[in-house]
Amino acid sequence: MPAVDLPLRTRVAALAGRAIADASRWVGAGEGSVIGGRVTLAIDQRALELMAAGHQSVVISGTNGKTTTTRLLAAALASRGPVSTNSAGANLIPGLVSTLFRGRAGAAVALEVDEGHLAEAIAAVHPTAVVLLNLSRDQLDRFGEVRRHAADWRLALAASPDTVAVANADDPLVTWAAGACDPSDDAVSPDGVHMNGGARRCGVTWVGTGQRWRADASACPNCGSRIRWDDDRSERGGVHWTCSSCALARPRPDAWLEGSDLVLADGRRLNVRLQLPGRVNVSNAAMAVAGAMALGVDPGRAVRGMSRVRAVAGRYQVLNVEGARVRLLLAKNPAGWAEALDLIRPPPTPVVIGINAGVADGRDPSWLWDVPFERLRGRVVVATGERGRDLAVRLRYAEVRHTYEADYRKAVTAAAAGVMGRQPEIDFVANYTSFQDARRALSSKVRGGPPAVRAGNA
Amino acid sequence: MPERVAIALLYPELLGTYGDGGNAAVLAQRLRWRNIAAEIVDVHAGEPIPRSCQIYVMGGGEDAPQALAARELRSGSILADAVDGGAAVLAVCAGLQVLGQRFAGEDGKTHDGLGLLDCETHRDDGPRRVGEVVVTPEPELGLSELTGYENHGGVTTLGPTATPLGKVVVGNGNAGGDGTEGIVNGRVVGTYLHGPVLARNPELADHLLTSVLGPLEPLDDPEVESLRKERLHAARHPHMHMPQLRSGWRRLLRGS
Ligand SMILES: [Zn+2]
């Protein structure tokens, strides 16, 4: 509920938005968070800023892992007190607004924000902390976005001096953006403004996540020269990197991963035990712990809180489809796929891959050729989704045995057909809108019925 | 025929934004399927370009990396020498622009190209040209319709002696007002089509291969044929291939 000391206009806007959202939910049109937020903003443009004021808040952004990291961070904060957080996907400005108008007074706020709208969100929310995960190519039909996002982030952070950044030291683009919060950073912004003009800055917590994706940071975001990776020099959870001509280099992490242990600069060592699978989620958890610490949560408590998270907006969820146990994984882009190929269970587990090229996926799926699908050789793969035929051709050239099946349920049965045993296990990996389609198609035979959630067993 | 065909992939970290590295993979695999040994040689910025490759492949990239790639290529004449010596080149999007006489880079600055193709590229104020493309190739190439996806801000005008790759049926291509797409100069082929272009158009891949190796036995590509049929249809009937438009309102209300 919005605090009572908000201006009347904002209170009316929040109530109207909630009413519309509730109505939308009541008629079964979904959660209504987007439409409700839009109504609130139409009545009071400053609603987000005014409602966010007075809350302790953290915003989380990046190309990959933002939904999971937000969920983990919200769980960490919940170990201490009430939390408001957005539902998956409602990560544009209206979604943030509706999260706040449903939030309790005094609750901490954890907001997942789309990377293209983070600058706007920082300017409105003035968050206590911002967690910057990574930046990589995502939607090819948009152009030059990765670099532009980094530049926008940097300018927004420079204009929000009370915000602490928690940043992935293994991502050069993120490092450069977060430098705006670092009192010792003296780089110059893309439009020539010297950003360390004596402004107060709250600093950066650098996290060594061990991220291995490099393909989208070959050129320095600060000066355009080549980034060099020094594979012989590994320290504090990652490989050292440096720009070949300017001063941008991997900062010395304040927290870093050694296996599944998160090590803090003061010598504390926390074992990160998750119910979510994979290295990538240990990295997400490391970022979430650092984010929770920025809001004053004890790291041990944060880790315990996160260990309760089992599935995130359907990711890692296991569904029963005609007797097969189907685990859903999301991979939206080459960087995400690099992680997903590690998460997929070893052969002979069959894999179904769903590829769409809707607006939210990017209309151009040629990134499929940047994914090393050759790693799937030696097992059964079924291609599906609106662009399953593009995938089938990619798999043919990768010499991966595969079939194409347009229907999601039939794709699963086809994958299960070759497996011995009563309950075949299948990994289903899909990109953004294909993942939503798969969840809907596989969850229930009843149209519009609730997803039959079974917790992940990975 | 050489014992082993070498395909150079030029500057994948600079000109690799749109999956065009796949073109090298397609060329190599189509040789291997014919029992001809093939290898892909990645050439990174700062490294010398090997002289002895049979085919050189370049892709699309953003403005600053494109200018960097052009600088690297202009520092020697290896690519031109290789073409004189019988090698073929496939240059896509930013790659096409770099092989021309001149191209406009960031903030309108003009850069010198390599002059392997008689064209030049400038920019206009219009929006980027993004979307599915269908091209009718020049008849003497003997190719089926080409399908691809374009994404560029450049306007390429062909010189008086230049031959286009084909005529645009759907999309923009060179966008110079003459309805052409791409440019061909002997064994050097430039195009705006991503996809990657050779994955969607195996006949163009085999055209490049035969231009350096002589006749090759045909391959059976039924899956590629299904993909081509789908893409050619989607380009001509975009509304029928946008399920997100059908479910758009539902998704909007649901907030996902
Ligand atoms: Zn630099």
XYZ file of C-alpha atoms and ligand atoms in Angstrom:
715
model
C 0.000 0.000 0.000
C 1.396 3.448 -0.863
C 2.510 5.469 2.108
C 0.015 8.080 3.299
C 2.391 11.001 2.947
C 2.362 10.710 -0.855
C 0.786 13.604 -2.768
C -2.941 13.142 -3.361
C -2.422 12.832 -7.115
C 0.036 9.956 -6.649
C -2.277 8.180 -4.197
C -5.186 8.451 -6.608
C -2.948 7.253 -9.455
C -1.802 4.246 -7.423
C -5.342 3.321 -6.388
C -6.593 3.614 -9.970
C -3.750 1.484 -11.257
C -4.401 -1.169 -8.650
C -8.097 -1.191 -9.428
C -7.414 -1.711 -13.134
C -4.813 -4.389 -12.391
C -7.237 -6.214 -10.084
C -9.997 -5.986 -12.678
C -7.659 -7.340 -15.340
C -6.706 -10.206 -13.064
C -10.336 -10.837 -12.156
C -11.412 -11.238 -15.790
C -8.568 -13.684 -16.255
C -6.447 -11.506 -18.496
C -3.295 -12.078 -16.459
C -1.666 -10.308 -13.567
C -2.489 -6.869 -14.902
C 0.774 -5.426 -13.691
C 1.601 -3.776 -16.995
C -1.811 -2.269 -17.685
C -2.170 -1.165 -14.042
C 1.232 0.496 -14.070
C 0.360 2.299 -17.283
C -2.824 3.686 -15.765
C -0.933 4.968 -12.732
C 1.702 6.619 -14.925
C -0.981 8.200 -17.102
C -2.409 9.937 -14.034
C 0.907 10.787 -12.388
C 4.072 10.692 -14.478
C 6.243 10.954 -11.378
C 4.509 8.055 -9.619
C 7.537 5.749 -9.748
C 9.885 8.305 -8.246
C 7.460 9.334 -5.515
C 6.437 5.809 -4.562
C 10.043 4.572 -4.516
C 11.204 7.353 -2.213
C 11.622 6.153 1.347
C 12.017 2.489 0.394
C 15.344 0.745 0.625
C 15.715 -0.529 -2.924
C 17.904 -2.551 -5.241
C 17.527 -2.802 -9.011
C 18.971 -5.720 -10.954
C 19.779 -5.656 -14.664
C 21.812 -7.345 -17.371
C 21.254 -9.390 -20.502
C 21.188 -12.785 -18.826
C 20.210 -13.965 -15.349
C 18.277 -10.933 -14.159
C 15.065 -12.765 -13.314
C 16.895 -15.489 -11.384
C 19.186 -13.052 -9.596
C 16.241 -10.878 -8.599
C 14.453 -13.908 -7.224
C 17.530 -14.962 -5.231
C 18.101 -11.443 -3.958
C 14.452 -11.070 -2.945
C 14.730 -14.363 -1.043
C 17.848 -13.066 0.700
C 16.091 -9.841 1.698
C 13.023 -11.783 2.838
C 15.173 -13.448 5.495
C 15.183 -10.068 7.235
C 11.792 -8.477 6.553
C 9.061 -7.777 4.010
C 10.066 -7.444 0.351
C 8.299 -6.163 -2.752
C 9.536 -7.603 -6.011
C 8.241 -7.707 -9.574
C 6.799 -10.754 -11.221
C 8.902 -12.196 -14.020
C 8.821 -10.221 -17.228
C 7.149 -7.117 -15.773
C 10.521 -5.382 -15.933
C 9.712 -2.206 -17.840
C 8.698 1.028 -16.105
C 4.939 0.198 -15.790
C 5.823 -3.155 -14.229
C 8.015 -1.411 -11.639
C 5.211 1.025 -10.839
C 2.740 -1.783 -10.215
C 5.249 -3.578 -7.995
C 5.436 -0.477 -5.842
C 1.706 0.172 -5.639
C 1.260 -3.339 -4.322
C 4.213 -3.035 -1.972
C 3.896 -2.732 1.774
C 5.044 0.441 3.482
C 8.580 -0.036 4.757
C 9.224 -3.091 2.591
C 12.580 -3.413 0.876
C 12.186 -3.323 -2.889
C 13.998 -5.633 -5.346
C 13.304 -4.750 -8.964
C 14.352 -6.603 -12.081
C 14.775 -4.045 -14.870
C 15.183 -4.547 -18.611
C 18.702 -3.484 -19.603
C 17.331 -0.951 -22.090
C 15.317 0.785 -19.360
C 17.784 0.672 -16.495
C 18.952 4.261 -16.967
C 15.361 5.498 -16.743
C 14.734 3.310 -13.694
C 17.845 4.569 -11.886
C 16.858 8.174 -12.582
C 13.376 7.613 -11.113
C 14.061 5.185 -8.250
C 17.483 6.446 -7.082
C 18.065 2.962 -5.733
C 20.179 2.163 -2.703
C 22.052 -0.343 -4.832
C 22.140 -1.475 -8.428
C 23.284 -4.975 -9.420
C 24.887 -5.070 -12.883
C 25.198 -8.621 -14.182
C 26.446 -8.662 -17.780
C 25.868 -7.259 -21.259
C 25.888 -9.324 -24.421
C 24.214 -9.409 -27.815
C 20.597 -10.370 -27.434
C 18.277 -9.133 -30.148
C 20.120 -8.867 -33.445
C 17.484 -6.846 -35.228
C 18.195 -3.987 -32.870
C 21.526 -2.376 -33.544
C 24.549 -1.535 -31.466
C 22.571 -1.869 -28.290
C 25.148 -3.497 -26.069
C 27.504 -0.542 -26.183
C 24.698 1.983 -25.982
C 23.282 0.286 -22.872
C 26.683 0.443 -21.187
C 26.976 4.157 -21.998
C 23.429 4.875 -20.765
C 24.056 2.963 -17.542
C 27.234 4.908 -16.951
C 25.591 8.293 -17.372
C 22.615 7.333 -15.193
C 24.890 6.098 -12.406
C 26.978 9.265 -12.570
C 23.765 11.212 -11.981
C 22.736 9.087 -8.993
C 25.521 9.676 -6.454
C 23.755 7.925 -3.559
C 23.618 4.610 -5.383
C 26.103 1.804 -4.684
C 26.918 -0.447 -7.630
C 27.422 -4.196 -7.354
C 29.176 -5.116 -10.584
C 30.522 -8.158 -12.384
C 34.279 -7.608 -12.663
C 34.535 -10.255 -15.393
C 32.460 -8.250 -17.872
C 34.361 -5.295 -19.417
C 31.184 -3.493 -20.486
C 29.694 -3.736 -17.002
C 32.997 -2.715 -15.417
C 33.180 0.415 -17.529
C 29.547 1.342 -16.771
C 29.935 0.782 -13.030
C 33.095 2.876 -13.024
C 30.747 5.861 -12.755
C 30.215 4.894 -9.101
C 33.901 4.352 -8.390
C 35.558 7.352 -6.717
C 38.903 6.450 -8.294
C 37.553 6.131 -11.847
C 38.668 8.946 -14.097
C 37.472 7.808 -17.502
C 35.641 10.193 -19.759
C 32.047 9.622 -20.819
C 31.239 8.968 -24.496
C 30.084 12.548 -24.994
C 33.341 13.902 -23.644
C 32.203 14.781 -20.122
C 34.857 14.075 -17.544
C 32.755 12.146 -15.121
C 34.836 12.429 -12.010
C 34.094 16.113 -11.673
C 34.455 15.938 -7.903
C 31.039 14.334 -7.584
C 30.324 12.286 -4.485
C 30.163 8.589 -5.277
C 29.141 5.694 -3.116
C 31.474 3.162 -4.646
C 31.350 -0.238 -6.260
C 31.400 -3.758 -4.896
C 33.278 -5.720 -7.567
C 32.327 -9.374 -7.805
C 34.529 -11.977 -9.476
C 31.880 -14.220 -11.024
C 34.158 -16.200 -13.326
C 31.973 -15.340 -16.324
C 33.523 -16.913 -19.406
C 31.645 -15.187 -22.230
C 33.972 -12.789 -24.069
C 32.706 -12.551 -27.616
C 30.736 -9.347 -27.083
C 33.514 -7.407 -25.400
C 36.295 -7.670 -27.947
C 36.528 -3.891 -28.233
C 37.027 -1.629 -25.202
C 33.836 0.309 -24.361
C 35.965 3.262 -23.291
C 38.310 3.700 -26.268
C 37.489 1.054 -28.914
C 40.846 -0.747 -28.723
C 41.155 -4.475 -28.229
C 40.508 -6.068 -24.846
C 43.243 -8.563 -23.966
C 42.490 -11.599 -21.801
C 45.454 -12.911 -19.869
C 44.595 -16.562 -19.467
C 47.790 -17.175 -17.512
C 46.829 -14.667 -14.869
C 43.840 -15.790 -12.870
C 43.039 -14.070 -9.615
C 40.105 -13.650 -7.277
C 37.679 -15.785 -9.228
C 38.423 -14.812 -12.810
C 40.898 -14.252 -15.628
C 42.593 -10.873 -15.705
C 41.711 -8.647 -18.643
C 42.942 -5.272 -19.700
C 42.425 -2.794 -22.526
C 45.375 -2.755 -24.914
C 45.516 1.029 -24.916
C 43.568 2.776 -22.114
C 43.493 2.158 -18.349
C 40.345 0.022 -18.281
C 41.154 -3.327 -16.672
C 39.584 -5.973 -14.471
C 39.146 -4.388 -11.051
C 40.303 -6.284 -7.976
C 37.166 -8.077 -6.743
C 35.776 -7.461 -3.260
C 33.948 -10.807 -3.393
C 34.712 -13.766 -5.636
C 33.904 -17.396 -6.256
C 36.181 -20.330 -5.529
C 34.176 -23.333 -6.668
C 30.849 -22.910 -4.919
C 32.394 -20.849 -2.106
C 31.880 -17.112 -2.087
C 34.986 -15.501 -0.593
C 34.816 -11.983 0.822
C 37.758 -9.604 0.971
C 37.688 -9.757 4.802
C 38.425 -13.479 4.636
C 34.916 -14.807 5.236
C 33.999 -17.816 3.136
C 30.378 -18.807 2.457
C 29.279 -22.024 0.847
C 26.607 -21.196 -1.722
C 24.202 -24.123 -1.791
C 21.337 -23.737 -4.203
C 18.478 -25.836 -5.439
C 19.005 -24.235 -8.855
C 21.437 -26.080 -11.123
C 24.648 -24.965 -12.725
C 27.641 -22.724 -12.364
C 25.780 -19.809 -13.864
C 23.390 -19.769 -10.915
C 26.249 -19.827 -8.415
C 27.474 -16.681 -10.207
C 23.983 -15.188 -10.027
C 23.895 -16.022 -6.314
C 27.260 -14.340 -5.746
C 25.883 -11.156 -7.285
C 22.708 -11.490 -5.199
C 24.646 -11.910 -1.928
C 26.695 -8.798 -2.695
C 23.463 -6.965 -3.531
C 21.859 -8.035 -0.249
C 24.967 -6.943 1.661
C 24.695 -3.507 0.032
C 21.286 -3.278 1.709
C 22.742 -4.312 5.051
C 21.808 -7.997 5.096
C 24.255 -10.391 6.729
C 25.811 -12.537 3.954
C 25.358 -15.825 5.831
C 21.696 -15.051 6.268
C 21.429 -14.064 2.606
C 22.872 -17.392 1.460
C 20.483 -19.339 3.691
C 17.528 -17.354 2.338
C 18.502 -18.073 -1.259
C 18.836 -21.792 -0.715
C 15.032 -22.026 -0.581
C 14.475 -20.916 -4.173
C 13.551 -23.916 -6.328
C 12.270 -22.675 -9.681
C 12.195 -19.183 -11.131
C 9.284 -18.229 -13.379
C 9.218 -21.742 -14.780
C 12.952 -22.045 -15.342
C 14.287 -25.387 -14.034
C 10.718 -26.451 -13.388
C 10.030 -30.130 -14.109
C 6.772 -30.961 -15.901
C 5.188 -34.321 -16.429
C 4.324 -34.751 -20.104
C 2.797 -38.091 -21.124
C 4.931 -39.849 -18.537
C 8.159 -38.051 -19.379
C 9.820 -35.742 -16.880
C 10.613 -32.571 -18.809
C 12.935 -29.978 -17.302
C 12.558 -26.456 -18.730
C 15.604 -24.276 -19.335
C 15.766 -20.781 -20.805
C 18.560 -19.653 -23.158
C 18.006 -16.490 -25.151
C 21.301 -15.677 -26.854
C 24.807 -17.057 -27.488
C 26.048 -16.091 -24.011
C 23.022 -17.745 -22.393
C 23.489 -20.826 -24.561
C 27.098 -21.152 -23.529
C 25.783 -21.610 -19.978
C 22.798 -23.747 -20.949
C 24.955 -26.288 -22.774
C 26.732 -26.838 -19.442
C 23.407 -27.278 -17.632
C 21.987 -29.895 -19.985
C 22.312 -33.369 -18.505
C 24.786 -35.681 -20.214
C 23.793 -38.122 -22.991
C 21.652 -40.079 -23.462
C 19.253 -37.440 -22.069
C 17.346 -36.247 -25.143
C 17.066 -32.519 -25.718
C 14.193 -30.551 -27.213
C 15.099 -27.063 -28.418
C 12.479 -24.407 -29.102
C 13.398 -21.298 -31.109
C 11.125 -18.353 -31.856
C 11.967 -15.038 -33.477
C 9.222 -12.799 -32.166
C 9.754 -9.149 -31.330
C 10.850 -10.002 -27.782
C 13.330 -12.580 -29.076
C 14.733 -10.421 -31.860
C 13.421 -11.105 -35.341
C 16.752 -12.408 -36.654
C 17.811 -15.854 -35.384
C 21.194 -15.959 -37.161
C 22.830 -15.997 -33.693
C 22.075 -19.730 -33.781
C 25.329 -20.013 -35.754
C 27.280 -18.554 -32.832
C 26.125 -21.341 -30.512
C 28.390 -24.421 -30.438
C 25.578 -26.921 -31.005
C 28.281 -29.389 -32.067
C 28.437 -30.182 -28.338
C 25.081 -31.986 -28.674
C 26.483 -34.640 -31.014
C 25.756 -38.166 -29.921
C 22.258 -37.674 -28.580
C 18.717 -37.170 -29.816
C 17.689 -33.568 -30.425
C 14.230 -32.431 -31.494
C 13.915 -28.958 -33.035
C 10.684 -27.037 -32.494
C 9.297 -23.502 -32.263
C 8.336 -20.948 -34.890
C 11.914 -20.981 -36.208
C 12.595 -24.647 -35.591
C 13.514 -25.054 -39.262
C 16.389 -22.576 -38.934
C 17.567 -24.621 -35.963
C 17.199 -27.882 -37.897
C 19.499 -26.565 -40.633
C 21.982 -25.385 -38.006
C 21.940 -28.858 -36.390
C 22.384 -30.516 -39.774
C 25.569 -28.540 -40.394
C 26.704 -29.292 -36.818
C 26.137 -32.996 -37.586
C 23.794 -33.426 -34.639
C 21.204 -36.168 -35.141
C 17.823 -34.474 -34.980
C 14.233 -34.268 -36.128
C 11.892 -31.325 -36.565
C 8.450 -31.261 -34.950
C 6.289 -28.140 -34.987
C 4.052 -29.128 -32.049
C 5.620 -28.807 -28.583
C 3.927 -31.832 -27.008
C 4.702 -34.001 -30.013
C 8.299 -32.794 -29.890
C 8.523 -34.084 -26.314
C 6.953 -37.440 -27.169
C 9.306 -37.779 -30.130
C 12.273 -37.113 -27.857
C 11.001 -39.584 -25.246
C 10.358 -42.316 -27.804
C 13.980 -43.377 -28.049
C 14.559 -43.602 -24.293
C 14.324 -46.828 -22.317
C 12.651 -46.817 -18.938
C 9.288 -45.823 -17.566
C 9.931 -42.151 -16.860
C 12.288 -40.706 -19.447
C 14.011 -37.473 -18.463
C 14.173 -34.740 -21.077
C 15.788 -31.314 -21.095
C 13.741 -28.704 -22.951
C 15.707 -25.552 -23.774
C 13.955 -22.599 -25.369
C 14.483 -18.931 -26.077
C 12.285 -16.242 -24.593
C 8.851 -16.442 -26.215
C 9.324 -20.102 -27.123
C 9.873 -20.788 -23.415
C 6.546 -19.138 -22.615
C 4.848 -21.112 -25.380
C 6.425 -24.341 -24.121
C 5.325 -23.704 -20.563
C 1.785 -23.122 -21.730
C 1.714 -26.060 -24.118
C 3.297 -28.568 -21.743
C 1.811 -27.451 -18.434
C -1.722 -28.618 -18.838
C -4.095 -30.002 -21.376
C -6.760 -27.680 -20.024
C -6.620 -24.404 -21.911
C -5.598 -21.587 -19.638
C -5.303 -23.931 -16.684
C -2.685 -23.297 -14.049
C 0.767 -24.720 -14.697
C 1.231 -28.078 -12.995
C 4.271 -27.032 -11.021
C 6.581 -29.683 -9.751
C 9.700 -28.449 -8.086
C 13.009 -28.855 -9.837
C 14.982 -31.923 -8.902
C 18.306 -30.818 -10.338
C 42.213 -29.322 -56.491
C 44.251 -28.611 -53.337
C 44.581 -31.474 -50.883
C 42.906 -29.420 -48.225
C 40.723 -26.358 -48.813
C 41.405 -23.503 -46.389
C 38.649 -21.012 -45.636
C 39.733 -17.827 -43.876
C 37.208 -16.215 -41.546
C 38.382 -12.607 -41.323
C 38.130 -10.796 -37.986
C 35.236 -12.736 -36.426
C 35.459 -10.559 -33.303
C 34.970 -7.390 -35.373
C 32.763 -8.613 -38.206
C 30.827 -11.349 -36.452
C 27.775 -9.640 -35.006
C 25.183 -11.392 -37.125
C 26.212 -15.033 -37.057
C 27.963 -14.680 -40.415
C 30.764 -16.942 -39.197
C 28.199 -19.594 -40.129
C 29.030 -18.955 -43.791
C 32.506 -20.400 -43.256
C 30.996 -23.380 -41.426
C 28.602 -24.025 -44.319
C 31.383 -23.871 -46.928
C 33.633 -26.218 -44.956
C 30.860 -28.722 -44.225
C 29.674 -28.830 -47.834
C 33.202 -29.761 -48.841
C 33.514 -32.435 -46.136
C 30.208 -33.985 -47.208
C 31.834 -34.382 -50.622
C 34.876 -36.010 -49.037
C 37.057 -32.967 -49.601
C 39.126 -31.967 -46.585
C 38.437 -28.431 -45.408
C 39.566 -26.236 -42.554
C 38.461 -22.861 -41.238
C 41.233 -20.437 -40.320
C 40.128 -17.698 -37.908
C 42.085 -14.514 -38.568
C 41.978 -12.052 -35.686
C 42.692 -8.328 -35.824
C 46.405 -7.700 -35.497
C 47.324 -11.021 -37.119
C 48.588 -11.273 -40.694
C 46.094 -12.611 -43.239
C 47.255 -15.979 -44.581
C 47.981 -15.847 -48.326
C 47.238 -19.433 -49.126
C 43.510 -19.722 -48.414
C 41.095 -20.586 -51.221
C 38.131 -18.648 -49.834
C 37.952 -15.564 -47.596
C 34.773 -14.802 -45.652
C 33.832 -11.550 -43.897
C 30.645 -10.722 -42.000
C 28.699 -7.800 -40.617
C 29.628 -5.640 -37.651
C 29.106 -2.328 -35.949
C 30.645 0.964 -37.099
C 33.768 1.214 -34.959
C 34.837 -2.434 -35.456
C 34.112 -2.072 -39.196
C 36.477 0.908 -39.469
C 39.098 -1.039 -37.500
C 38.727 -4.023 -39.857
C 39.110 -1.747 -42.898
C 42.303 -0.276 -41.425
C 43.709 -3.761 -40.866
C 42.875 -4.859 -44.412
C 44.275 -1.722 -46.046
C 47.631 -2.206 -44.345
C 48.517 -4.857 -46.941
C 47.375 -6.129 -50.309
C 47.046 -9.789 -49.392
C 43.324 -10.025 -50.111
C 43.691 -8.459 -53.588
C 46.708 -10.688 -54.317
C 44.793 -13.773 -53.215
C 41.891 -12.903 -55.532
C 44.332 -12.402 -58.419
C 45.750 -15.803 -57.544
C 42.359 -17.489 -57.850
C 40.765 -17.161 -54.410
C 37.103 -16.283 -53.824
C 35.702 -13.774 -51.314
C 32.287 -13.589 -49.668
C 31.687 -10.257 -47.954
C 28.449 -9.642 -46.063
C 27.006 -6.275 -45.014
C 29.829 -4.310 -43.329
C 32.185 -6.638 -45.213
C 30.658 -5.624 -48.557
C 31.055 -1.952 -47.650
C 34.711 -2.438 -46.708
C 35.489 -4.096 -50.071
C 34.010 -1.153 -51.990
C 35.825 2.053 -52.972
C 34.624 4.108 -50.001
C 32.189 3.798 -47.130
C 30.723 6.166 -44.552
C 31.486 5.294 -40.956
C 30.515 6.711 -37.616
C 29.365 10.357 -37.666
C 29.483 10.343 -41.468
C 33.281 10.182 -41.794
C 34.348 8.641 -45.114
C 36.764 5.708 -45.009
C 38.687 4.253 -47.920
C 37.688 0.729 -48.825
C 39.748 -1.938 -50.556
C 38.388 -1.290 -54.036
C 37.796 -4.966 -54.789
C 34.189 -4.097 -55.603
C 33.149 -1.079 -57.659
C 30.676 0.506 -55.274
C 30.518 3.050 -52.534
C 28.382 3.332 -49.454
C 26.985 6.421 -47.810
C 24.309 6.961 -45.216
C 20.986 8.685 -45.345
C 18.760 9.954 -42.582
C 16.244 7.166 -42.977
C 15.743 4.354 -40.514
C 17.963 1.267 -40.676
C 16.840 -1.283 -43.215
C 15.811 -4.318 -41.242
C 13.835 -7.371 -42.319
C 13.421 -10.358 -44.606
C 14.725 -10.025 -48.161
C 14.000 -11.910 -51.375
C 16.304 -11.442 -54.355
C 16.119 -12.647 -57.954
C 19.769 -13.309 -58.828
C 21.297 -12.107 -62.080
C 20.427 -14.768 -64.691
C 24.047 -15.539 -65.645
C 24.719 -16.741 -62.089
C 22.248 -19.570 -62.614
C 20.985 -19.493 -59.019
C 17.543 -19.916 -57.475
C 15.874 -17.059 -55.625
C 17.944 -15.813 -52.675
C 16.524 -15.464 -49.159
C 18.084 -13.562 -46.272
C 17.660 -11.007 -43.523
C 19.064 -7.501 -43.815
C 20.037 -5.039 -41.092
C 22.018 -2.011 -42.231
C 22.034 1.766 -42.331
C 24.114 2.045 -45.495
C 23.071 3.007 -49.026
C 25.332 1.361 -51.597
C 25.565 2.707 -55.139
C 27.193 0.597 -57.826
C 29.845 1.937 -60.183
C 29.311 1.890 -63.969
C 31.138 -1.411 -64.481
C 29.636 -3.220 -61.505
C 27.300 -6.214 -61.702
C 24.745 -6.617 -58.917
C 24.101 -9.977 -57.268
C 20.464 -9.590 -58.186
C 17.222 -7.616 -58.086
C 15.304 -7.055 -54.869
C 11.825 -8.577 -54.792
C 11.162 -7.964 -51.082
C 13.251 -5.687 -48.837
C 15.867 -3.032 -49.641
C 19.221 -4.580 -50.585
C 21.652 -1.915 -51.776
C 18.910 0.683 -51.242
C 20.433 2.978 -53.863
C 17.158 3.422 -55.744
C 18.033 1.032 -58.582
C 16.421 -2.036 -56.988
C 19.680 -3.980 -56.872
C 21.078 -6.144 -54.122
C 24.729 -6.980 -53.603
C 27.575 -6.810 -56.050
C 29.653 -9.408 -57.880
C 33.086 -9.029 -59.414
C 34.277 -12.401 -60.680
C 34.977 -14.528 -57.621
C 34.266 -11.674 -55.202
C 30.675 -11.610 -53.957
C 29.231 -8.911 -51.729
C 25.720 -9.040 -50.239
C 23.591 -7.485 -47.510
C 21.930 -10.815 -46.746
C 22.449 -12.357 -43.308
C 20.820 -15.600 -42.235
C 23.658 -16.666 -42.619
C 23.261 -16.220 -46.365
C 24.971 -19.484 -47.335
C 22.927 -21.519 -44.837
C 19.751 -20.314 -46.499
C 21.122 -20.392 -50.048
C 23.264 -23.515 -50.576
C 23.418 -22.845 -54.324
C 25.311 -19.628 -53.621
C 27.679 -21.591 -51.353
C 28.322 -24.106 -54.128
C 28.709 -21.262 -56.645
C 31.582 -19.861 -54.539
C 33.111 -23.321 -54.089
C 32.989 -24.186 -57.797
C 34.434 -20.768 -58.694
C 37.684 -21.871 -57.053
C 37.522 -25.679 -57.234
C 35.660 -26.445 -60.456
C 32.529 -28.594 -60.736
C 31.281 -30.415 -57.605
C 28.771 -33.201 -57.220
C 25.334 -32.005 -56.015
C 24.177 -32.485 -52.424
C 20.714 -33.307 -51.165
C 19.353 -30.494 -48.951
C 15.722 -31.303 -48.078
C 15.828 -29.497 -44.701
C 17.269 -26.400 -46.278
C 14.544 -26.572 -48.919
C 11.859 -26.559 -46.181
C 13.532 -23.595 -44.526
C 13.798 -21.742 -47.843
C 10.157 -22.360 -48.655
C 9.145 -21.067 -45.213
C 11.347 -17.954 -45.373
C 10.408 -17.040 -48.949
C 6.760 -17.328 -47.984
C 7.266 -15.352 -44.771
C 8.973 -12.529 -46.668
C 6.059 -12.254 -49.083
C 3.324 -12.672 -46.482
C 4.747 -11.184 -43.272
C 1.368 -10.934 -41.510
C 0.871 -14.700 -41.700
C 4.168 -15.362 -39.963
C 3.812 -13.132 -36.934
C 2.032 -15.141 -34.270
C 3.128 -12.545 -31.736
C 0.722 -10.147 -33.428
C -2.096 -12.617 -32.919
C -1.280 -13.149 -29.266
C 0.057 -9.632 -28.711
C -2.955 -8.344 -26.831
C -3.077 -11.398 -24.640
C 0.582 -10.946 -23.753
C 0.158 -7.221 -23.189
C -2.609 -7.803 -20.667
C -0.795 -10.608 -18.968
C 2.191 -8.339 -18.612
C 4.695 -10.768 -20.011
Zn 40.363 1.171 -23.722
